[in-house]
Amino acid sequence: MQDELHQFDRNNVWHLVPRPPDRTIIGTRWVFRNKLDEHGITTRNKARLVVQGYNQEEGIDYDETFAPVARMEAIRILIAFASHMEFILFQMDVKSAFWNGLLKEEVYVKQPPRFECHEHPEYVFKLDNILG
């Protein structure tokens, strides 16, 4: 959990501000996953901070989160095509891909559960427009 929050700090994803009275504040929660090896033994514990900006129905994506993974064949085809067409390819960490988006409006989220600022527990995080 601490590593996830340090990533946000290092990349200037947000900053703490007083809660604006006229804005909707999006909740946050932690999602935990255990990475297993081929024998089913836990090799790594992962924690992701996610916003609660979605509607859920029990039984439909209720307890699950998904991360897209490219197949090696698709990557090889992409590299071959880019080479043939003389395209320039750039690589980025998928974990941090959302940090490279442009925000069209001000977005405020609650402080992460169990990691609230002791000096300002009523403050919220304003997401920064990194590229803008």
Backbone as JSON Lines, residues from 0, in Angstrom:
{"i":0,"aa":"M","n":[0.84,-1.19,0.0],"ca":[0.0,0.0,0.0],"c":[0.88,1.25,0.0]}
{"i":1,"aa":"Q","n":[1.94,1.18,0.79],"ca":[2.86,2.31,0.87],"c":[3.54,2.55,-0.49]}
{"i":2,"aa":"D","n":[3.92,1.46,-1.16],"ca":[4.55,1.59,-2.49],"c":[3.61,2.26,-3.49]}
{"i":3,"aa":"E","n":[2.34,1.88,-3.45],"ca":[1.35,2.46,-4.36],"c":[1.24,3.97,-4.13]}
{"i":4,"aa":"L","n":[1.18,4.39,-2.88],"ca":[1.07,5.82,-2.57],"c":[2.35,6.57,-2.92]}
{"i":5,"aa":"H","n":[3.5,5.93,-2.75],"ca":[4.77,6.58,-3.13],"c":[4.83,6.81,-4.65]}
{"i":6,"aa":"Q","n":[4.27,5.88,-5.43],"ca":[4.2,6.07,-6.88],"c":[3.42,7.33,-7.22]}
{"i":7,"aa":"F","n":[2.29,7.53,-6.53],"ca":[1.48,8.72,-6.77],"c":[2.25,9.99,-6.43]}
{"i":8,"aa":"D","n":[2.97,9.97,-5.32],"ca":[3.75,11.14,-4.91],"c":[4.87,11.43,-5.9]}
{"i":9,"aa":"R","n":[5.6,10.4,-6.3],"ca":[6.73,10.57,-7.23],"c":[6.27,11.13,-8.58]}
{"i":10,"aa":"N","n":[5.07,10.78,-9.0],"ca":[4.57,11.21,-10.31],"c":[3.64,12.41,-10.25]}
{"i":11,"aa":"N","n":[3.54,13.03,-9.09],"ca":[2.7,14.23,-8.91],"c":[1.29,14.01,-9.45]}
{"i":12,"aa":"V","n":[0.69,12.91,-9.05],"ca":[-0.66,12.57,-9.51],"c":[-1.7,13.47,-8.88]}
{"i":13,"aa":"W","n":[-1.49,13.89,-7.62],"ca":[-2.5,14.65,-6.9],"c":[-1.85,15.53,-5.86]}
{"i":14,"aa":"H","n":[-2.66,16.43,-5.3],"ca":[-2.19,17.22,-4.16],"c":[-3.37,17.46,-3.23]}
{"i":15,"aa":"L","n":[-3.06,17.6,-1.95],"ca":[-4.07,17.74,-0.9],"c":[-4.59,19.17,-0.86]}
{"i":16,"aa":"V","n":[-5.92,19.31,-0.87],"ca":[-6.56,20.62,-0.87],"c":[-7.76,20.6,0.08]}
{"i":17,"aa":"P","n":[-8.21,21.78,0.53],"ca":[-9.45,21.81,1.31],"c":[-10.62,21.3,0.47]}
{"i":18,"aa":"R","n":[-11.56,20.65,1.11],"ca":[-12.71,20.08,0.41],"c":[-13.57,21.2,-0.18]}
{"i":19,"aa":"P","n":[-13.74,21.23,-1.52],"ca":[-14.59,22.27,-2.12],"c":[-16.06,21.95,-1.85]}
{"i":20,"aa":"P","n":[-16.85,22.93,-1.46],"ca":[-18.25,22.67,-1.1],"c":[-19.14,22.33,-2.28]}
{"i":21,"aa":"D","n":[-18.77,22.77,-3.48],"ca":[-19.66,22.61,-4.63],"c":[-19.24,21.47,-5.57]}
{"i":22,"aa":"R","n":[-18.36,20.59,-5.13],"ca":[-17.86,19.5,-5.98],"c":[-18.19,18.13,-5.41]}
{"i":23,"aa":"T","n":[-18.4,17.17,-6.29],"ca":[-18.59,15.79,-5.87],"c":[-17.23,15.19,-5.57]}
{"i":24,"aa":"I","n":[-17.13,14.52,-4.44],"ca":[-15.88,13.88,-4.05],"c":[-16.04,12.38,-4.29]}
{"i":25,"aa":"I","n":[-15.13,11.81,-5.07],"ca":[-15.19,10.39,-5.39],"c":[-14.48,9.6,-4.29]}
{"i":26,"aa":"G","n":[-15.1,8.53,-3.85],"ca":[-14.51,7.69,-2.82],"c":[-13.36,6.85,-3.35]}
{"i":27,"aa":"T","n":[-12.5,6.38,-2.46],"ca":[-11.41,5.49,-2.82],"c":[-11.48,4.24,-1.96]}
{"i":28,"aa":"R","n":[-10.89,3.17,-2.46],"ca":[-10.8,1.95,-1.68],"c":[-9.59,1.15,-2.15]}
{"i":29,"aa":"W","n":[-9.15,0.24,-1.32],"ca":[-8.01,-0.61,-1.64],"c":[-8.51,-1.94,-2.21]}
{"i":30,"aa":"V","n":[-7.83,-2.42,-3.25],"ca":[-8.09,-3.74,-3.82],"c":[-6.83,-4.56,-3.61]}
{"i":31,"aa":"F","n":[-6.97,-5.73,-3.01],"ca":[-5.83,-6.59,-2.7],"c":[-5.89,-7.85,-3.55]}
{"i":32,"aa":"R","n":[-4.73,-8.27,-4.03],"ca":[-4.61,-9.5,-4.81],"c":[-3.34,-10.23,-4.37]}
{"i":33,"aa":"N","n":[-3.4,-11.55,-4.39],"ca":[-2.23,-12.38,-4.16],"c":[-1.78,-12.95,-5.49]}
{"i":34,"aa":"K","n":[-0.51,-12.76,-5.83],"ca":[0.06,-13.35,-7.04],"c":[0.52,-14.75,-6.68]}
{"i":35,"aa":"L","n":[0.08,-15.74,-7.47],"ca":[0.4,-17.13,-7.2],"c":[1.36,-17.67,-8.26]}
{"i":36,"aa":"D","n":[2.21,-18.62,-7.84],"ca":[3.07,-19.3,-8.82],"c":[2.31,-20.49,-9.4]}
{"i":37,"aa":"E","n":[2.99,-21.28,-10.22],"ca":[2.32,-22.4,-10.9],"c":[1.84,-23.48,-9.94]}
{"i":38,"aa":"H","n":[2.34,-23.47,-8.68],"ca":[1.93,-24.46,-7.69],"c":[0.84,-23.91,-6.76]}
{"i":39,"aa":"G","n":[0.39,-22.69,-7.01],"ca":[-0.65,-22.1,-6.18],"c":[-0.15,-21.49,-4.89]}
{"i":40,"aa":"I","n":[1.16,-21.28,-4.79],"ca":[1.76,-20.68,-3.6],"c":[1.86,-19.17,-3.81]}
{"i":41,"aa":"T","n":[1.49,-18.41,-2.8],"ca":[1.54,-16.96,-2.89],"c":[2.99,-16.5,-3.0]}
{"i":42,"aa":"T","n":[3.29,-15.75,-4.06],"ca":[4.64,-15.24,-4.26],"c":[4.74,-13.74,-4.0]}
{"i":43,"aa":"R","n":[3.6,-13.06,-4.08],"ca":[3.61,-11.61,-3.92],"c":[2.22,-11.12,-3.58]}
{"i":44,"aa":"N","n":[2.15,-10.14,-2.71],"ca":[0.89,-9.49,-2.37],"c":[0.86,-8.13,-3.06]}
{"i":45,"aa":"K","n":[-0.26,-7.8,-3.67],"ca":[-0.39,-6.53,-4.37],"c":[-1.54,-5.73,-3.78]}
{"i":46,"aa":"A","n":[-1.38,-4.43,-3.76],"ca":[-2.43,-3.52,-3.32],"c":[-2.56,-2.43,-4.36]}
{"i":47,"aa":"R","n":[-3.79,-2.13,-4.76],"ca":[-4.06,-1.04,-5.7],"c":[-5.1,-0.13,-5.09]}
{"i":48,"aa":"L","n":[-4.88,1.15,-5.22],"ca":[-5.87,2.14,-4.78],"c":[-6.74,2.46,-5.99]}
{"i":49,"aa":"V","n":[-8.04,2.28,-5.84],"ca":[-8.97,2.53,-6.94],"c":[-10.04,3.5,-6.47]}
{"i":50,"aa":"V","n":[-10.64,4.2,-7.42],"ca":[-11.73,5.11,-7.08],"c":[-13.05,4.36,-7.22]}
{"i":51,"aa":"Q","n":[-14.05,4.82,-6.52],"ca":[-15.36,4.18,-6.55],"c":[-16.29,4.94,-7.49]}
{"i":52,"aa":"G","n":[-15.81,5.21,-8.68],"ca":[-16.59,5.96,-9.65],"c":[-17.31,5.06,-10.62]}
{"i":53,"aa":"Y","n":[-17.97,4.06,-10.14],"ca":[-18.65,3.1,-10.99],"c":[-19.91,2.59,-10.29]}
{"i":54,"aa":"N","n":[-20.77,1.97,-11.07],"ca":[-21.97,1.33,-10.52],"c":[-21.73,-0.17,-10.52]}
{"i":55,"aa":"Q","n":[-22.11,-0.82,-9.45],"ca":[-21.93,-2.25,-9.35],"c":[-23.26,-2.94,-9.15]}
{"i":56,"aa":"E","n":[-23.35,-4.14,-9.7],"ca":[-24.48,-5.01,-9.45],"c":[-23.91,-6.32,-8.94]}
{"i":57,"aa":"E","n":[-24.48,-6.83,-7.88],"ca":[-23.98,-8.07,-7.31],"c":[-23.98,-9.16,-8.37]}
{"i":58,"aa":"G","n":[-22.85,-9.86,-8.47],"ca":[-22.71,-10.93,-9.44],"c":[-22.1,-10.49,-10.76]}
{"i":59,"aa":"I","n":[-21.99,-9.2,-11.0],"ca":[-21.39,-8.7,-12.24],"c":[-20.19,-7.84,-11.86]}
{"i":60,"aa":"D","n":[-18.98,-8.37,-12.08],"ca":[-17.74,-7.65,-11.74],"c":[-17.78,-7.1,-10.32]}
{"i":61,"aa":"Y","n":[-18.38,-7.81,-9.43],"ca":[-18.58,-7.29,-8.07],"c":[-17.3,-7.34,-7.24]}
{"i":62,"aa":"D","n":[-16.56,-8.41,-7.35],"ca":[-15.34,-8.58,-6.54],"c":[-14.08,-8.62,-7.39]}
{"i":63,"aa":"E","n":[-14.17,-8.27,-8.67],"ca":[-13.03,-8.47,-9.55],"c":[-12.55,-7.16,-10.16]}
{"i":64,"aa":"T","n":[-11.24,-7.1,-10.4],"ca":[-10.66,-6.04,-11.21],"c":[-9.86,-6.72,-12.31]}
{"i":65,"aa":"F","n":[-9.68,-6.06,-13.43],"ca":[-9.02,-6.67,-14.56],"c":[-7.92,-5.76,-15.08]}
{"i":66,"aa":"A","n":[-6.84,-6.37,-15.56],"ca":[-5.77,-5.63,-16.2],"c":[-5.54,-6.26,-17.57]}
{"i":67,"aa":"P","n":[-5.59,-5.48,-18.64],"ca":[-5.38,-6.05,-19.96],"c":[-3.93,-6.5,-20.13]}
{"i":68,"aa":"V","n":[-3.74,-7.65,-20.74],"ca":[-2.4,-8.19,-20.98],"c":[-2.31,-8.54,-22.46]}
{"i":69,"aa":"A","n":[-1.27,-8.07,-23.12],"ca":[-1.08,-8.35,-24.54],"c":[-0.43,-9.71,-24.71]}
{"i":70,"aa":"R","n":[-0.86,-10.44,-25.73],"ca":[-0.23,-11.71,-26.06],"c":[1.07,-11.44,-26.79]}
{"i":71,"aa":"M","n":[2.05,-12.31,-26.61],"ca":[3.37,-12.14,-27.23],"c":[3.26,-12.1,-28.76]}
{"i":72,"aa":"E","n":[2.35,-12.89,-29.33],"ca":[2.17,-12.89,-30.79],"c":[1.73,-11.51,-31.28]}
{"i":73,"aa":"A","n":[0.84,-10.87,-30.54],"ca":[0.36,-9.54,-30.93],"c":[1.49,-8.52,-30.86]}
{"i":74,"aa":"I","n":[2.34,-8.64,-29.87],"ca":[3.46,-7.7,-29.74],"c":[4.43,-7.89,-30.89]}
{"i":75,"aa":"R","n":[4.71,-9.14,-31.26],"ca":[5.62,-9.41,-32.38],"c":[5.07,-8.84,-33.69]}
{"i":76,"aa":"I","n":[3.78,-9.02,-33.92],"ca":[3.16,-8.48,-35.14],"c":[3.26,-6.96,-35.15]}
{"i":77,"aa":"L","n":[2.98,-6.33,-34.01],"ca":[3.07,-4.87,-33.92],"c":[4.48,-4.39,-34.23]}
{"i":78,"aa":"I","n":[5.49,-5.03,-33.66],"ca":[6.88,-4.61,-33.89],"c":[7.27,-4.82,-35.35]}
{"i":79,"aa":"A","n":[6.87,-5.94,-35.94],"ca":[7.19,-6.2,-37.35],"c":[6.52,-5.16,-38.25]}
{"i":80,"aa":"F","n":[5.25,-4.87,-38.0],"ca":[4.54,-3.88,-38.81],"c":[5.17,-2.49,-38.64]}
{"i":81,"aa":"A","n":[5.49,-2.11,-37.41],"ca":[6.09,-0.8,-37.16],"c":[7.44,-0.69,-37.86]}
{"i":82,"aa":"S","n":[8.21,-1.77,-37.84],"ca":[9.5,-1.76,-38.52],"c":[9.33,-1.6,-40.03]}
{"i":83,"aa":"H","n":[8.38,-2.34,-40.59],"ca":[8.11,-2.27,-42.02],"c":[7.65,-0.87,-42.44]}
{"i":84,"aa":"M","n":[6.81,-0.26,-41.62],"ca":[6.27,1.06,-41.95],"c":[7.16,2.2,-41.43]}
{"i":85,"aa":"E","n":[8.28,1.84,-40.78],"ca":[9.22,2.81,-40.2],"c":[8.55,3.73,-39.18]}
{"i":86,"aa":"F","n":[7.66,3.14,-38.38],"ca":[7.02,3.85,-37.27],"c":[7.97,3.87,-36.08]}
{"i":87,"aa":"I","n":[7.81,4.85,-35.25],"ca":[8.55,4.91,-33.98],"c":[7.6,4.42,-32.89]}
{"i":88,"aa":"L","n":[8.03,3.44,-32.11],"ca":[7.22,2.92,-31.02],"c":[7.74,3.44,-29.69]}
{"i":89,"aa":"F","n":[6.83,3.69,-28.78],"ca":[7.17,4.09,-27.43],"c":[6.58,3.09,-26.46]}
{"i":90,"aa":"Q","n":[7.29,2.81,-25.39],"ca":[6.82,1.88,-24.37],"c":[6.52,2.65,-23.1]}
{"i":91,"aa":"M","n":[5.46,2.25,-22.4],"ca":[5.16,2.85,-21.11],"c":[4.65,1.77,-20.17]}
{"i":92,"aa":"D","n":[4.83,1.99,-18.9],"ca":[4.36,1.07,-17.89],"c":[2.84,1.14,-17.84]}
{"i":93,"aa":"V","n":[2.17,0.03,-18.06],"ca":[0.71,0.01,-18.08],"c":[0.14,0.4,-16.73]}
{"i":94,"aa":"K","n":[0.85,0.05,-15.66],"ca":[0.37,0.38,-14.31],"c":[0.15,1.88,-14.17]}
{"i":95,"aa":"S","n":[0.99,2.67,-14.84],"ca":[0.89,4.12,-14.7],"c":[0.31,4.79,-15.93]}
{"i":96,"aa":"A","n":[-0.28,4.03,-16.85],"ca":[-0.76,4.61,-18.1],"c":[-1.8,5.7,-17.88]}
{"i":97,"aa":"F","n":[-2.68,5.55,-16.88],"ca":[-3.73,6.54,-16.66],"c":[-3.17,7.88,-16.25]}
{"i":98,"aa":"W","n":[-1.94,7.92,-15.74],"ca":[-1.34,9.2,-15.34],"c":[-1.03,10.07,-16.54]}
{"i":99,"aa":"N","n":[-1.01,9.5,-17.73],"ca":[-0.67,10.25,-18.93],"c":[-1.88,10.79,-19.66]}
{"i":100,"aa":"G","n":[-3.04,10.68,-19.08],"ca":[-4.25,11.2,-19.7],"c":[-4.48,12.66,-19.36]}
{"i":101,"aa":"L","n":[-5.31,13.29,-20.16],"ca":[-5.66,14.68,-19.93],"c":[-7.01,14.75,-19.22]}
{"i":102,"aa":"L","n":[-7.09,15.55,-18.18],"ca":[-8.35,15.73,-17.46],"c":[-9.12,16.88,-18.1]}
{"i":103,"aa":"K","n":[-10.41,16.67,-18.3],"ca":[-11.25,17.71,-18.89],"c":[-11.98,18.52,-17.82]}
{"i":104,"aa":"E","n":[-11.94,18.04,-16.57],"ca":[-12.59,18.76,-15.48],"c":[-11.81,18.51,-14.2]}
{"i":105,"aa":"E","n":[-12.13,19.26,-13.18],"ca":[-11.48,19.06,-11.9],"c":[-12.03,17.8,-11.25]}
{"i":106,"aa":"V","n":[-11.13,16.95,-10.75],"ca":[-11.53,15.69,-10.13],"c":[-10.96,15.66,-8.72]}
{"i":107,"aa":"Y","n":[-11.83,15.37,-7.75],"ca":[-11.43,15.28,-6.35],"c":[-11.75,13.89,-5.83]}
{"i":108,"aa":"V","n":[-10.81,13.33,-5.07],"ca":[-11.03,12.01,-4.48],"c":[-10.74,12.07,-2.99]}
{"i":109,"aa":"K","n":[-11.41,11.18,-2.24],"ca":[-11.18,11.1,-0.81],"c":[-9.79,10.57,-0.54]}
{"i":110,"aa":"Q","n":[-9.27,10.89,0.63],"ca":[-7.99,10.36,1.03],"c":[-8.1,8.84,1.19]}
{"i":111,"aa":"P","n":[-7.04,8.11,0.86],"ca":[-7.1,6.65,0.95],"c":[-7.4,6.18,2.37]}
{"i":112,"aa":"P","n":[-8.26,5.17,2.52],"ca":[-8.57,4.64,3.84],"c":[-7.3,4.19,4.56]}
{"i":113,"aa":"R","n":[-7.19,4.54,5.82],"ca":[-6.06,4.22,6.71],"c":[-4.8,5.02,6.39]}
{"i":114,"aa":"F","n":[-4.87,5.96,5.44],"ca":[-3.72,6.8,5.1],"c":[-4.13,8.28,5.07]}
{"i":115,"aa":"E","n":[-5.08,8.65,5.91],"ca":[-5.52,10.04,5.96],"c":[-4.45,10.91,6.59]}
{"i":116,"aa":"C","n":[-4.34,12.14,6.12],"ca":[-3.39,13.1,6.68],"c":[-3.87,13.49,8.08]}
{"i":117,"aa":"H","n":[-2.99,13.35,9.07],"ca":[-3.37,13.66,10.45],"c":[-3.61,15.14,10.67]}
{"i":118,"aa":"E","n":[-2.87,16.0,9.95],"ca":[-3.03,17.45,10.11],"c":[-4.32,17.96,9.46]}
{"i":119,"aa":"H","n":[-4.74,17.3,8.37],"ca":[-5.92,17.75,7.61],"c":[-6.79,16.56,7.22]}
{"i":120,"aa":"P","n":[-7.44,15.9,8.16],"ca":[-8.25,14.72,7.81],"c":[-9.48,15.05,6.95]}
{"i":121,"aa":"E","n":[-9.9,16.31,6.94],"ca":[-11.08,16.68,6.16],"c":[-10.71,17.09,4.72]}
{"i":122,"aa":"Y","n":[-9.43,17.19,4.4],"ca":[-8.99,17.57,3.06],"c":[-9.21,16.41,2.09]}
{"i":123,"aa":"V","n":[-9.19,16.73,0.79],"ca":[-9.32,15.74,-0.27],"c":[-8.16,15.92,-1.25]}
{"i":124,"aa":"F","n":[-7.98,14.94,-2.11],"ca":[-6.94,15.05,-3.14],"c":[-7.56,15.56,-4.43]}
{"i":125,"aa":"K","n":[-6.91,16.56,-5.03],"ca":[-7.29,17.05,-6.35],"c":[-6.32,16.4,-7.34]}
{"i":126,"aa":"L","n":[-6.86,15.7,-8.34],"ca":[-6.02,15.06,-9.34],"c":[-5.42,16.13,-10.24]}
{"i":127,"aa":"D","n":[-4.13,16.01,-10.51],"ca":[-3.43,16.98,-11.34],"c":[-3.45,16.55,-12.79]}
{"i":128,"aa":"N","n":[-3.55,17.53,-13.65],"ca":[-3.49,17.28,-15.09],"c":[-2.04,17.27,-15.49]}
{"i":129,"aa":"I","n":[-1.44,16.1,-15.51],"ca":[0.0,15.96,-15.66],"c":[0.52,16.51,-16.96]}
{"i":130,"aa":"L","n":[-0.16,16.23,-18.07],"ca":[0.32,16.69,-19.37],"c":[-0.19,18.07,-19.73]}
{"i":131,"aa":"G","n":[-1.2,18.53,-19.02],"ca":[-1.82,19.81,-19.38],"c":[-1.16,20.9,-18.67]}
